[in-house]
Each structure stands twice: as structure tokens, then as C-alpha cells.
Tab-separated table of C-alpha atoms in Angstrom:
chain	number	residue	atom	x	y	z
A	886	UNK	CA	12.000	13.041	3.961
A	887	UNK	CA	13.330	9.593	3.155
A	888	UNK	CA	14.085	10.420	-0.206
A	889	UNK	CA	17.213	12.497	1.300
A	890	UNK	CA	18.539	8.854	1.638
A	891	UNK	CA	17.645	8.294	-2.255
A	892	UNK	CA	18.414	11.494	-3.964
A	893	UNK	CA	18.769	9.424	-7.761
A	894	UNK	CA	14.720	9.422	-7.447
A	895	UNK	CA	13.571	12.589	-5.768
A	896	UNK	CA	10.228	13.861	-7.734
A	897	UNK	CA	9.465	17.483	-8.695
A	898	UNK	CA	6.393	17.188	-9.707
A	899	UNK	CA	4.026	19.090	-7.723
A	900	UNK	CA	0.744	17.242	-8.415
A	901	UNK	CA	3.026	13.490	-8.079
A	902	UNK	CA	3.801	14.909	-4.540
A	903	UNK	CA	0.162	15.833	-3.854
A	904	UNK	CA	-0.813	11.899	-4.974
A	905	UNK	CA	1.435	10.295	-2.439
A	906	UNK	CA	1.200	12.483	0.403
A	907	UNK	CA	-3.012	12.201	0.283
A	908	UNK	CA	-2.521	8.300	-0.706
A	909	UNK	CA	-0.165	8.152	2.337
A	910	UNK	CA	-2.763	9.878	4.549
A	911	UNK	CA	-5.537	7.888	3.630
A	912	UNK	CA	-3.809	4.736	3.922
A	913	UNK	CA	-1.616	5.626	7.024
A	914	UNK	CA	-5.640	6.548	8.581
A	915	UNK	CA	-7.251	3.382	7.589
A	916	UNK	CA	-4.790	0.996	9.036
A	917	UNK	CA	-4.565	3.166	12.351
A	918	UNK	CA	-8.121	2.842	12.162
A	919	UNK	CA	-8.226	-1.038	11.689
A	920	UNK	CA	-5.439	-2.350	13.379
A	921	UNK	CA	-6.553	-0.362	16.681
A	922	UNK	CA	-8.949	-2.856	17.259
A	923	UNK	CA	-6.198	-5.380	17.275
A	924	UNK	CA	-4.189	-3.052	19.716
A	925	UNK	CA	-6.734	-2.883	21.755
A	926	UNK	CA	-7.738	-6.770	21.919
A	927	UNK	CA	-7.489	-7.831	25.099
A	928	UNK	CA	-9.218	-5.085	26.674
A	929	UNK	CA	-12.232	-5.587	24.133
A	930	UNK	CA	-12.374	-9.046	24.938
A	931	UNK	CA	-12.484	-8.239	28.402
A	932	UNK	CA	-14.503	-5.687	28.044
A	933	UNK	CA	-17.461	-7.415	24.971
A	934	UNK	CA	-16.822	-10.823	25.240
A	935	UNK	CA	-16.236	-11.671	29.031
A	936	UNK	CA	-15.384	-15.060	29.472
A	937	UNK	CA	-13.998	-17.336	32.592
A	938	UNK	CA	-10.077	-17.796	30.684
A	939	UNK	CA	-8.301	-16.049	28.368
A	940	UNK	CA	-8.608	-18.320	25.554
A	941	UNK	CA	-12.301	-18.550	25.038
A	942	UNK	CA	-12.296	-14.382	25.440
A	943	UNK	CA	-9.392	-14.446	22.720
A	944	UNK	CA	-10.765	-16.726	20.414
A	945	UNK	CA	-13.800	-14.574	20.433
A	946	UNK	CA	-12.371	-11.795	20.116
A	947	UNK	CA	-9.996	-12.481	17.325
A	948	UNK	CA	-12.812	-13.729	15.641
A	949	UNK	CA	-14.583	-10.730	15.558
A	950	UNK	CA	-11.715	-9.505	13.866
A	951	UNK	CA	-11.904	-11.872	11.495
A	952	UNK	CA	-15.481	-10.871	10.526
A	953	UNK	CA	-13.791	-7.616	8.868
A	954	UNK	CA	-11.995	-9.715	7.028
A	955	UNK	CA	-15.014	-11.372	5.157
A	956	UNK	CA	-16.251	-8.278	4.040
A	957	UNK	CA	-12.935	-7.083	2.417
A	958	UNK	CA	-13.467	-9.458	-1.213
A	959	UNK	CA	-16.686	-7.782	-1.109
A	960	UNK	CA	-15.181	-4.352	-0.826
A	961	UNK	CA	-12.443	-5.087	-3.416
A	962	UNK	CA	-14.958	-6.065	-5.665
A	963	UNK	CA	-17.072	-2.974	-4.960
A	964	UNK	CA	-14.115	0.199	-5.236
A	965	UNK	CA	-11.981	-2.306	-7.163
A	966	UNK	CA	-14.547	-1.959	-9.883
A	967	UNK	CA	-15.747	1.345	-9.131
A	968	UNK	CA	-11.633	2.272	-9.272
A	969	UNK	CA	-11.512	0.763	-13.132
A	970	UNK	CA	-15.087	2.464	-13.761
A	971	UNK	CA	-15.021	5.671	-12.355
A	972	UNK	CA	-11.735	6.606	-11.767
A	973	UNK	CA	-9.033	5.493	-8.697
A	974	UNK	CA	-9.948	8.735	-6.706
A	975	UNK	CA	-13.596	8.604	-6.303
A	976	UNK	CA	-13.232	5.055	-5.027
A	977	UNK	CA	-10.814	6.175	-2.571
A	978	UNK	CA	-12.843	9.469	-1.298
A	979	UNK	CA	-15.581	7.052	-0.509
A	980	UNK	CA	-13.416	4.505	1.229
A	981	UNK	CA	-11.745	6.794	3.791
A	982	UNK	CA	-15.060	7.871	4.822
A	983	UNK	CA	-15.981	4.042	4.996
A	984	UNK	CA	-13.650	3.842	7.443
A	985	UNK	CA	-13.662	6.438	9.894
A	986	UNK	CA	-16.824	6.555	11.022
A	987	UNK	CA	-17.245	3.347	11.831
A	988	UNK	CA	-13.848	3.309	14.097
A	989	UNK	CA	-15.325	6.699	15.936
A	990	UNK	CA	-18.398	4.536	16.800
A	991	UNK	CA	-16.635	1.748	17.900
A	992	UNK	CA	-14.887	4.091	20.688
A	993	UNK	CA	-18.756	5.064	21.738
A	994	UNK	CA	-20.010	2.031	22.357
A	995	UNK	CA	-21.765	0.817	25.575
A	996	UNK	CA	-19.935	-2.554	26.756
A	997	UNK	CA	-21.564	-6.035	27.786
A	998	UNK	CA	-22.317	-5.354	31.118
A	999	UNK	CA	-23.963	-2.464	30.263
A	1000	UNK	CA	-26.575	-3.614	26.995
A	1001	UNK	CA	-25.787	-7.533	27.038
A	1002	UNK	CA	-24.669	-9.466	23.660
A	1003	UNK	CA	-25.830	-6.040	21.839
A	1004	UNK	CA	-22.324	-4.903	22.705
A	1005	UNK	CA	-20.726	-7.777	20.811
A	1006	UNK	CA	-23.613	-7.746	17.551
A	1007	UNK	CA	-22.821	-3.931	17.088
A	1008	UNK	CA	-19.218	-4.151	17.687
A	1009	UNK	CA	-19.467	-7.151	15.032
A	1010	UNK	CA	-21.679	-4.991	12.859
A	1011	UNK	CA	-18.955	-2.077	12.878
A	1012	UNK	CA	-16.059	-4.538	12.069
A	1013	UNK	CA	-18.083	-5.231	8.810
A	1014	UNK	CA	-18.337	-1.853	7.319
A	1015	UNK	CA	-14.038	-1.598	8.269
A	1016	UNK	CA	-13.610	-4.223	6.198
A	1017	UNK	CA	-15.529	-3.283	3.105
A	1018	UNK	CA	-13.887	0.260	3.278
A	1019	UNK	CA	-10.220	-1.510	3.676
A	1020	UNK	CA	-10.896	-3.573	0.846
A	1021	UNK	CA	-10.470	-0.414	-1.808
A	1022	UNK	CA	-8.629	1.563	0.458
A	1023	UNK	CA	-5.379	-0.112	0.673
A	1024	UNK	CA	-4.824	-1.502	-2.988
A	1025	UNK	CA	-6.751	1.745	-4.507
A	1026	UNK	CA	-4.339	3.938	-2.975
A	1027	UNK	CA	-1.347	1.175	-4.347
A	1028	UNK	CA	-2.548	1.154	-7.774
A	1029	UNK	CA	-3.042	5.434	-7.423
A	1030	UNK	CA	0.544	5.841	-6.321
A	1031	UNK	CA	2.385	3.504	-9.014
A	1032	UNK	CA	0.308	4.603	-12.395
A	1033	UNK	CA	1.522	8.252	-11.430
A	1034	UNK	CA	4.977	7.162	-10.706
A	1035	UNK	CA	8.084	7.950	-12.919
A	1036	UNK	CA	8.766	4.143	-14.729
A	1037	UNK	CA	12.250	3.709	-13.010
A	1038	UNK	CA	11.253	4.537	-9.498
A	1039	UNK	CA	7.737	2.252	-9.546
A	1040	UNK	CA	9.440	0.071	-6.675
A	1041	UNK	CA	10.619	2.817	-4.227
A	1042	UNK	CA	7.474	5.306	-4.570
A	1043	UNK	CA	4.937	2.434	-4.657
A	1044	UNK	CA	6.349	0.952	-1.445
A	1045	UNK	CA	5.688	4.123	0.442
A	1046	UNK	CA	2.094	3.093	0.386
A	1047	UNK	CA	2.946	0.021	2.471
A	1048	UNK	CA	5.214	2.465	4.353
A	1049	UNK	CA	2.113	4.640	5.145
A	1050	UNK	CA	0.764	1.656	6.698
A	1051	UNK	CA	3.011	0.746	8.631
A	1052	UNK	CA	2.968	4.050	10.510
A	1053	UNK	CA	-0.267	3.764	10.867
A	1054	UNK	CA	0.025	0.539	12.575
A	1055	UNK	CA	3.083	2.711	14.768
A	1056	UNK	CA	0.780	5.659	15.616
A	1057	UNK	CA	-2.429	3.094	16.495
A	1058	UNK	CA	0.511	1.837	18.818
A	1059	UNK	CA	1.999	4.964	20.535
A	1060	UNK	CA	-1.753	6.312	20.602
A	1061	UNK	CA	-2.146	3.364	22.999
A	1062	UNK	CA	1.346	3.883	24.893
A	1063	UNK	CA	0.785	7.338	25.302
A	1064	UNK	CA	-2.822	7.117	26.560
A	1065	UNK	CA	-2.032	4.210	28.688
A	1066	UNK	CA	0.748	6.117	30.540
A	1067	UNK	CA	-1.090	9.060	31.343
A	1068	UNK	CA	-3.957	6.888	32.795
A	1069	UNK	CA	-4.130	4.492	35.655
A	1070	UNK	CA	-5.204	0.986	34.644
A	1071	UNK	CA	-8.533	1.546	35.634
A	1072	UNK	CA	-9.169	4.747	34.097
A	1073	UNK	CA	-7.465	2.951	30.762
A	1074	UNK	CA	-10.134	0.180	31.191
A	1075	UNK	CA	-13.041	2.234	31.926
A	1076	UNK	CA	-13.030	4.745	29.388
A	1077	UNK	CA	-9.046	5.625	27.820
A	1078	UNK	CA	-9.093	2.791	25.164
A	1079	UNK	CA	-11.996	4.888	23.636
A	1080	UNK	CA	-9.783	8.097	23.234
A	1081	UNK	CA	-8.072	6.846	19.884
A	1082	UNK	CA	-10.948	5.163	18.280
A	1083	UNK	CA	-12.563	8.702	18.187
A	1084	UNK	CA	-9.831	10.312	17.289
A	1085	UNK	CA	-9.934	8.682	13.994
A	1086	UNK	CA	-12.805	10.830	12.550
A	1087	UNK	CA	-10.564	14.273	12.105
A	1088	UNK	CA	-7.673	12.997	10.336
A	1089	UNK	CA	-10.813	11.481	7.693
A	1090	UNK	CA	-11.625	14.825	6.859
A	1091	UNK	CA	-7.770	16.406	5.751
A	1092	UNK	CA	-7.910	12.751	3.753
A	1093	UNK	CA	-10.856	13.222	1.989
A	1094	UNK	CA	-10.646	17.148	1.169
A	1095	UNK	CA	-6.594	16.537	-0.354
A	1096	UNK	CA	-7.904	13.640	-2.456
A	1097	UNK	CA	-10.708	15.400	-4.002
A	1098	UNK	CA	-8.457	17.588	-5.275
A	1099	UNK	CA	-6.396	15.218	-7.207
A	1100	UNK	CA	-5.993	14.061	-11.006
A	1101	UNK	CA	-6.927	10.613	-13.118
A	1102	UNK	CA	-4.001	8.386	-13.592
A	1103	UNK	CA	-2.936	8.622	-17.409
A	1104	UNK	CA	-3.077	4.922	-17.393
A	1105	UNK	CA	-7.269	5.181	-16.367
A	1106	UNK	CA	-7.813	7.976	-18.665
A	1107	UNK	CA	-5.964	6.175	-21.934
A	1108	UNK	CA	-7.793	2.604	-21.103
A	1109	UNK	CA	-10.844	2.854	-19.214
A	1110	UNK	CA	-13.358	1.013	-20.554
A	1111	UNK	CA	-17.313	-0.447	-20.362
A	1112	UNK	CA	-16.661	-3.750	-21.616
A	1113	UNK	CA	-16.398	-6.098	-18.536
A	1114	UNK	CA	-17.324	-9.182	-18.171
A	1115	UNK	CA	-16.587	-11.828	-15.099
A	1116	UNK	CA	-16.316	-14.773	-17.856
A	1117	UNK	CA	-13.484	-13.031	-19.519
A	1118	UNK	CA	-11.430	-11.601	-16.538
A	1119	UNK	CA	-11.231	-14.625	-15.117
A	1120	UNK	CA	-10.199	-16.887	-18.273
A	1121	UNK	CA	-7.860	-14.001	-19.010
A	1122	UNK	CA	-6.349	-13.190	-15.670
A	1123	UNK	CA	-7.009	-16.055	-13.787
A	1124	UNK	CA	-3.536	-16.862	-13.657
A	1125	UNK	CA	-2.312	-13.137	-12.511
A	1126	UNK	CA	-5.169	-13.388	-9.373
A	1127	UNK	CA	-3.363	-16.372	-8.410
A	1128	UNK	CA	0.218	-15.378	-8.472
A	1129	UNK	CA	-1.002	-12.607	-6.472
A	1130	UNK	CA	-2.342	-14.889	-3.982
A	1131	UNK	CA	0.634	-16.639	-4.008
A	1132	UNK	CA	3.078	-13.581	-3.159
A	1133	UNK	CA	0.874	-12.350	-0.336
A	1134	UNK	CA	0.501	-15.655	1.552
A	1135	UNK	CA	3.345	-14.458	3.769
A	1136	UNK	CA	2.258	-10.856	3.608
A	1137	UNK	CA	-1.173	-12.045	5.095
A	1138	UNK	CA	0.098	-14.759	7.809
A	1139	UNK	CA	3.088	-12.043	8.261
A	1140	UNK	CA	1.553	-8.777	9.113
A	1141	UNK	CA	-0.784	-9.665	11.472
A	1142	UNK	CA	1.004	-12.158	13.119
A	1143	UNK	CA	4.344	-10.076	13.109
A	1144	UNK	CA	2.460	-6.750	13.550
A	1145	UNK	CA	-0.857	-7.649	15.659
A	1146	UNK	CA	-0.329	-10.728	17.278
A	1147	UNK	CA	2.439	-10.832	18.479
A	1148	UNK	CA	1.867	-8.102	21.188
A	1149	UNK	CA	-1.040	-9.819	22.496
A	1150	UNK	CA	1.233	-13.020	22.512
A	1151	UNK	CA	3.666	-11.773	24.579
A	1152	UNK	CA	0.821	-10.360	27.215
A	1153	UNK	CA	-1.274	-13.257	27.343
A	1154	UNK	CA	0.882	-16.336	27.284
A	1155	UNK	CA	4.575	-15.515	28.085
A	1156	UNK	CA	3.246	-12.663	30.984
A	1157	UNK	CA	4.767	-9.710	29.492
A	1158	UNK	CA	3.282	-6.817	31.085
A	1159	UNK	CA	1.235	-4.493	28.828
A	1160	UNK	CA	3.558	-1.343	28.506
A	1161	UNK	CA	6.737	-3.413	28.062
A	1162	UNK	CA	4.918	-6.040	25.157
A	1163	UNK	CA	3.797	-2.688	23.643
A	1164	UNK	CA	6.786	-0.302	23.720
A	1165	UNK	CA	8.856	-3.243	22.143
A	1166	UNK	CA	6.149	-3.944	19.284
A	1167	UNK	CA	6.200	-0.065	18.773
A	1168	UNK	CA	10.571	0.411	18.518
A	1169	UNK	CA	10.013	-2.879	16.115
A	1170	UNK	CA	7.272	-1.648	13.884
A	1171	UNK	CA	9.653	1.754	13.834
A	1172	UNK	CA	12.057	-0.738	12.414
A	1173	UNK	CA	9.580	-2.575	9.755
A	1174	UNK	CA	8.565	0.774	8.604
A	1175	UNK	CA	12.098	1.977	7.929
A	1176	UNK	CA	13.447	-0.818	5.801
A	1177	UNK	CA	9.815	-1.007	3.601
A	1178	UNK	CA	11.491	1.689	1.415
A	1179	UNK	CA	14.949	-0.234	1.424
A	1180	UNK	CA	13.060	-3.360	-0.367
A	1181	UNK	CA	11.634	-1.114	-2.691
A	1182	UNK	CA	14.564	0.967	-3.589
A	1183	UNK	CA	16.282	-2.614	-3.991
A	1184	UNK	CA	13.926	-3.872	-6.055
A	1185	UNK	CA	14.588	-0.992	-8.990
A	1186	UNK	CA	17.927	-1.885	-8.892
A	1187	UNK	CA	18.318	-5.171	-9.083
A	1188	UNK	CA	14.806	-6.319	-9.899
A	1189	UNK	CA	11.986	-7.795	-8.281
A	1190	UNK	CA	12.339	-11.298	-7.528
A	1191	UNK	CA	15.518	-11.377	-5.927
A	1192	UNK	CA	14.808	-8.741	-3.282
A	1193	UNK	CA	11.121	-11.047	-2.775
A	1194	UNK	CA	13.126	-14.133	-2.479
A	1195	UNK	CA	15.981	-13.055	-0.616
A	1196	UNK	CA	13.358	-11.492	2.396
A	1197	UNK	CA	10.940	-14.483	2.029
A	1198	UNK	CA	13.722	-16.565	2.985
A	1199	UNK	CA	15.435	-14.600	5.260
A	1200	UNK	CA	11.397	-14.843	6.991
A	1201	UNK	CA	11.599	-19.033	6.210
A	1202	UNK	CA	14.429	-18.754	8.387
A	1203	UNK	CA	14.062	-16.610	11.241
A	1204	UNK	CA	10.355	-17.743	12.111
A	1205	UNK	CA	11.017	-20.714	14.443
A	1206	UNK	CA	14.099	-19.314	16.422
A	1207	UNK	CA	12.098	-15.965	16.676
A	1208	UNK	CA	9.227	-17.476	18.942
A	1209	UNK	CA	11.219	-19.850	20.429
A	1210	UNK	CA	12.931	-16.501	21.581
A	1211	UNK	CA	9.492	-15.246	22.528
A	1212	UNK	CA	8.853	-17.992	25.053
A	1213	UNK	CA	11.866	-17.546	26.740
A	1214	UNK	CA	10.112	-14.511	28.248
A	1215	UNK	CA	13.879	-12.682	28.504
A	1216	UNK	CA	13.055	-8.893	27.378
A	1217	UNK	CA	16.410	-8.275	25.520
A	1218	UNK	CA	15.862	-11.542	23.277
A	1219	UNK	CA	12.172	-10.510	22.730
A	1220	UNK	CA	12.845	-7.800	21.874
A	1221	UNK	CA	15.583	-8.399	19.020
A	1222	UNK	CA	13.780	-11.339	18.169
A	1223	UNK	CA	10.944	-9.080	17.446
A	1224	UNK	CA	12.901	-6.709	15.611
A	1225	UNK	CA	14.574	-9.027	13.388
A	1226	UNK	CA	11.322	-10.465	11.792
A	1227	UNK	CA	9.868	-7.071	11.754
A	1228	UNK	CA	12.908	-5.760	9.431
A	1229	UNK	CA	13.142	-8.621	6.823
A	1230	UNK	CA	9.094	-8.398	6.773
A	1231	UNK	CA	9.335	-4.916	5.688
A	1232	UNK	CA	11.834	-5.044	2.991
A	1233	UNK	CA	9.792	-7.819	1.147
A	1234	UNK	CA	6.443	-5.601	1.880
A	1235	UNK	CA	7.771	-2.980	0.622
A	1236	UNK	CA	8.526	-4.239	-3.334
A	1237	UNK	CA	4.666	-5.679	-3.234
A	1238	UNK	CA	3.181	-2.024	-4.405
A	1239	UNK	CA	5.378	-2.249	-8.032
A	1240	UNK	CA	4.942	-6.009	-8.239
A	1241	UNK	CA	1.517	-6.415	-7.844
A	1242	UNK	CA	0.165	-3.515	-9.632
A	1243	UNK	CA	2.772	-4.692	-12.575
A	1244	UNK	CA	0.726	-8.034	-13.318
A	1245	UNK	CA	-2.370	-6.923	-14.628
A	1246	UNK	CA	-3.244	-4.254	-17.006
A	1247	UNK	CA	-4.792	-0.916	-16.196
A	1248	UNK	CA	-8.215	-1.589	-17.406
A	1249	UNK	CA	-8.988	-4.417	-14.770
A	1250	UNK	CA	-6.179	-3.459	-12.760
A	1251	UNK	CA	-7.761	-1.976	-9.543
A	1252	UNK	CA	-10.857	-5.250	-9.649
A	1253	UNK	CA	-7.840	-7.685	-10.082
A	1254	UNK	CA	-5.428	-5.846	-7.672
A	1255	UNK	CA	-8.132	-5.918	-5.000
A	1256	UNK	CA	-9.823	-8.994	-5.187
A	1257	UNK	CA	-6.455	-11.163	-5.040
A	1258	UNK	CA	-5.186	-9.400	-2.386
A	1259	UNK	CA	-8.297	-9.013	-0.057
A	1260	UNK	CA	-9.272	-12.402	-0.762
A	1261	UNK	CA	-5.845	-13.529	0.438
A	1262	UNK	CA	-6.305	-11.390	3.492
A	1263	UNK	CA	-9.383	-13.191	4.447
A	1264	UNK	CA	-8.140	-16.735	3.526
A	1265	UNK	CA	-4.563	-15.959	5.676
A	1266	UNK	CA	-4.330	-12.864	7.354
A	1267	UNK	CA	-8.005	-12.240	9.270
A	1268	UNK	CA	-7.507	-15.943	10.585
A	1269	UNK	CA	-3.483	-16.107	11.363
A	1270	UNK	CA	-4.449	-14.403	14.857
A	1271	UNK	CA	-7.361	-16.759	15.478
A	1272	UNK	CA	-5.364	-19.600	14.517
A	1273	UNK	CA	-2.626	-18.768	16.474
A	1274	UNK	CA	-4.530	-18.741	19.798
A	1275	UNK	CA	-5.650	-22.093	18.112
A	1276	UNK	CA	-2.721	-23.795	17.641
A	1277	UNK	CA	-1.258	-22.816	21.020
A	1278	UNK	CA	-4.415	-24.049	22.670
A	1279	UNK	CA	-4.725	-27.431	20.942
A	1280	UNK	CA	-0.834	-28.083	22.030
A	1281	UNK	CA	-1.455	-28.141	25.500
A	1282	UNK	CA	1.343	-28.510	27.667
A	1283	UNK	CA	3.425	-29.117	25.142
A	1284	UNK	CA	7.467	-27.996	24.822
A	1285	UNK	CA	6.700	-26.828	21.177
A	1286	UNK	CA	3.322	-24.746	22.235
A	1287	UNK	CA	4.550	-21.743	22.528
A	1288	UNK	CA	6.039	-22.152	18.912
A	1289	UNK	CA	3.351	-23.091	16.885
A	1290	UNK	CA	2.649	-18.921	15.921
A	1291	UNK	CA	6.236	-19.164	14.091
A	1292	UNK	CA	5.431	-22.565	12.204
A	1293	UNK	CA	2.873	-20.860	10.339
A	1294	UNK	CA	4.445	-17.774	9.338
A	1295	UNK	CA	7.592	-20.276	8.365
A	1296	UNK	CA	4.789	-21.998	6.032
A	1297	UNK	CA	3.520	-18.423	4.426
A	1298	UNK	CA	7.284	-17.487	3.747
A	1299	UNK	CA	7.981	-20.454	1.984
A	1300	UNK	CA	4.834	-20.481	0.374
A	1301	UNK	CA	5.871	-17.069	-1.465
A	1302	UNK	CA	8.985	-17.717	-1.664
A	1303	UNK	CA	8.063	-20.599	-4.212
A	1304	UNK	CA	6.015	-17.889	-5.756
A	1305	UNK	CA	8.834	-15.850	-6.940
A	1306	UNK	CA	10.157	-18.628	-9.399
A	1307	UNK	CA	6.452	-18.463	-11.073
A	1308	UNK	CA	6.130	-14.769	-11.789
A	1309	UNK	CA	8.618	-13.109	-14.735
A	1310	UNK	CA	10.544	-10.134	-13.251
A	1311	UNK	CA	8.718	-6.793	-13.805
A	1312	UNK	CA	10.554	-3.963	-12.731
A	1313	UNK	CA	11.648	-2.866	-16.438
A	1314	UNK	CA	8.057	-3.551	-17.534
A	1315	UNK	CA	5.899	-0.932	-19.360
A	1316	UNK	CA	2.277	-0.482	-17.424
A	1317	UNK	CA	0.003	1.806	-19.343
């Protein structure tokens, strides 16, 4: 366990242990489940959305990938409320389930030349029900974790929730390593890609049973409450929602640029081959998870804004060079390159648990947790792949083409990075 590296903030308590581990499950499931699509994107596109280059099949389907990301506001709303309502567990019982099944479905399928544009409405249909369940997944699980959490530790045992997902962005990726090396390229095409979408549905089932058998937060039970009202959360919190916003900018443009896009990058525009692009996104993902626990550890120590600031500029930073290393094409500067954004990505991920969950208060904490950050998703993060293929396209022959991927995640890092002079440092901050 990584807390052999921490031992000042190992936890004995049984039923804390039981929170984490199930929130870890559930969220380690749901972003295997979402991001395998991503994984997987060229061969979808190929496979739903066949088109005569690789841009137009792209484009299309990155933008089904963005439809997921429309529904995710909505699904904040929906378990964010339902967390402040009803209690953070329920919400998140019903949002693994949200998940699963439609990822199983998506590996069943019949493809375009078998039932037409059907292929591409269900497939589109699917990506919408992933998106409402990820919108109360992901910051349900956050807010779970940190309201159990012992008040010194908030940063180091909240960012273990963005830990969980990045390992489930690692496993979606060795999944498709492993399959792909013990199948031919046709046999991967034809029918292998399916293998881990279906997978998904028994690892749903160990989620929801250890999460039903989990306690309220203290922070629900003490202020739950019946009084809501849209006028009021938003006169009273409005700032809050967009300091949020602010933060995850770079979080949004970052993850699935860093974590999704690039992999597809390196395949279709610098003519990596498929196992090599994926083996090095998979050692650098091992890398991102490994130093989300480092930023949050940090961030208990020293506080919150400086670890933010110092990895937001470290990102400002390394952006540019990093694709310009990209399109070089040379493996060894790929693949350090790769690494390098990968690491100071995960150290500011991993204080955003504590911080985030630290600006509201617990009895619109879950609705105002979850609509900032799935609305920033949408806005930033379900288009920076889309927009990427964009931006490459629209510069043409141009030296800087190539580039243009790193000039936007250079814009989200310094767009949080400005954010951390706004908020007031949190870390010594009472929360219930």
C-alpha cells in the first residue's frame, strides 16, 4: 500500500478503509469504463464512422465522445442533488450501475457495415447514459472519501480518488495491450476490441455490493437539509462554482489531452505504430498515477496553493517543448516527453479532491462539487480531443501544426494557475 511511503497518516479505522477501497473501486471502474472508448478510438472510427481520411473519421469520432460529455452537468445535477438529499452512497450505488451496463453494450454492438448509421445513433445513444452516470460518480465518490477523512490527512486520502482513476485509465490501457498482443490485427479489429468493454459489467457488481454496505458521512447526517432553492445557491455560491471552474480548466484540457489524446496523436499523425504509442502512454500513466498521492501528501504539508501553482506552472512550461518532442517522432524523446507532462499533471490532480470539496459547505456540497466540475468537463475536457484534431487540421502544412495540441494545454495551465491567487488556502480549514 502507498501509505507504507506515508506512515505519519496510515488509518485504522476499519469502516474509513472500507470507504476508500469501494470509492476507489467504483471510481477506478467508471473511468476504465469511459476512457476505453477513447482507447479504443481509432478502431471505432474505423469501425462506426468510416470515412475516406483520417480526419473526418476522427473528428467524428471524437465527437461522439464529446456527446458524453453533455450529459455529465445533467448527471451532476441529478446524483449531485440526490448526494445532498439522500445521502452520498445511494447516489453512488446508482451511478456505478449507470455505467457499466452501458460500456458492456457498447462491446455488443453490430458495426456500420453491418446495420448502417444505426451503429453510430446507438453507439451515440450509449455515450449519453456514460456521461450522466460519470457525472455523480467521480465527484460523489470525492466528496465520500474527504468528509470521512481524518482533518490533517484531507489532501493525501482525498487524492487517492483521482489516483483510482488514473488506474483505471492504466488498466483500460493494458486491457488493450494485452488483448492486442495475443491477437493478430485482424482478429483485434474484428471482434478483440469488444473483449474489455464487456468485461466491465463484473467488476460493477463487487462495486455496488461493498458500497451498499457503507455508512453516511457525519458531515450529511449533521447538515442535510430540505431547504434548497436554485435562487439562493447560486447568489450564495456563485463565486465557489466559479473558482472551481477556474482550477479545473487545466484538469479538463489536461487529462484528456495528456491521458487520451495523446496516444491517438502519436498513431495518427506522427506514425507511431499502435503497440509502441500505447505501451509508452501506459509506463506514463504508471507515472501520473504514482505522483497523484505525492501532490496530495504535499499539499497537507505545506498547503494547497503552492503545490497547485508550483504543478500548474511546471504544466505552463513543459506543454510546448513536450509536443514539439512528439513530432519529432524519435521514441526515446516521446516517450520522456510523455512522461514528464504525465508526472507534473498528477501531482496537481492529485490536491483537487481536498481543495474542491473544501469550498463549499456540506449541505450543497455534492450539487456544487458536481455541477462545477462536470460543467467544466464539458466546456474543456469532452472538446480538448476534438479540438485538437481541429487545430492540427486547420494548420495545414504548417511547421507549428503538429504543436497546436500543447498550445492549448499551455492556455488551461495558465488559466489555473491564475486561479490559485483567487482562492484562500484551505488545507487547515474545518468542513463539517
Amino acid at each position: 500500500m502507498l501509505t507504507f511511503f506515508f506512515p505519519k497518516v496510515r488509518n485504522t479505522d476499519k469502516h474509513f478503509r472500507k470507504v476508500l477501497i469501494s470509492s476507489m473501486i467504483g471510481n477506478t471502474l467508471e473511468w476504465y469504463d469511459f476512457m476505453l472508448y477513447g482507447y479504443c478510438a481509432a478502431i471505432i472510427g474505423a469501425l462506426f464512422f468510416p470515412a475516406n481520411d483520417a480526419f473526418s473519421s476522427m473528428l467524428a469520432t471524437y465527437g461522439v465522445f464529446f456527446v458524453g460529455f453533455v450529459m455529465r452537468p445533467l448527471g451532476g445535477i441529478l446524483f449531485g442533488y440526490l448526494g445532498d438529499r439522500i445521502g452520498r452512497k445511494g447516489a453512488l450505488v446508482w451511478s456505478i450501475y449507470c455505467m457499466a451496463i452501458p460500456t458492456a453494450l457498447i462491446g455488443m454492438l453490430p458495426t456500420y457495415e453491418q446495420i448502417g448509421w444505426f451503429a453510430p445513433l446507438f453507439l451515440t445513444c450509449l455515450r449519453l447514459f456514460q456521461g450522466l452516470s460519470m457525472g455523480g460518480e467521480f465527484t460523489g465518490s470525492i466528496v465520500f472519501v474527504v468528509e470521512h477523512a481524518d482533518p490533517q490527512h484531507r489532501g493525501f486520502w482525498g487524492s487517492w480518488t483521482t489516483f483510482s482513476a488514473a488506474i483505471g485509465v492504466l488498466i483500460g490501457s493494458c486491457m488493450c495491450v494485452a488483448v492486442g498482443t495475443l491477437l493478430s490485427e485482424s482478429e483485434f479489429l474484428r471482434w478483440g476490441w469488444r473483449v474489455p468493454f464487456i468485461l466491465s459489467i463484473t467488476g460493477s457488481i463487487v462495486g455496488a455490493f461493498v458500497r451498499n454496505r457503507l455508512q453516511e458521512t457525519e458531515a450529511f447526517s449533521r447538515n442535510s437539509s430540505d431547504n434548497f432553492s436554485w435562487k439562493k445557491f447560486f447568489a450564495r455560491h456563485g463565486k465557489s462554482l466559479l473558482q472551481l471552474v477556474c482550477l479545473d480548466v487545466v484538469v479538463a484540457i489536461g487529462f484528456f489531452t495528456i491521458c487520451l489524446f495523446i496516444v491517438n496523436y502519436l498513431q495518427n499523425f506522427v506514425g507511431v505504430g499502435h503497440y509502441q504509442a500505447t505501451c509508452i502512454s501506459t509506463i506514463a500513466t504508471l507515472g501520473f498515477a504514482l505522483s497523484i498521492p505525492i501532490g496530495g501528501y504535499c499539499s497537507d504539508r505545506v498547503g494547497r496553493k503552492p503545490v497547485l501553482r508550483f504543478a500548474s506552472l511546471l504544466l505552463l512550461c513543459a506543454a510546448i517543448p513536450a509536443f514539439i518532442a512528439f513530432s519529432t517522432g524519435n521514441i526515446y524523446q516521446i516517450f520522456f516527453a510523455q512522461l514528464a507532462l504525465n508526472v507534473a499533471f498528477g501531482v496537481y490532480y492529485g490536491v483537487i479532491p481536498a481543495v474542491i470539496v473544501e469550498l463549499f459547505p456540506p449541505s450543497i456540497r455534492c450539487l456544487g462539487v458536481s455541477l462545477a466540475h462536470n460543467v467544466t468537463m464539458m466546456v474543456f475536457g469532452g472538446t480538448a480531443p476534438t479540438l485538437a484534431v481541429f487545430f492540427i487540421k486547420e494548420a495545414g502544412e504548417k511547421s507549428f501544426a503538429l504543436v497546436t495540441p500543447g498550445i492549448y494545454l499551455a492556455f488551461g495551465a495558465l488559466v489555473s494557475f491564475f486561479a490559485t491567487f483567487w482562492i484562500k488556502e484551505s488545507y487547515q480549514k474545518s468542513i463539517s
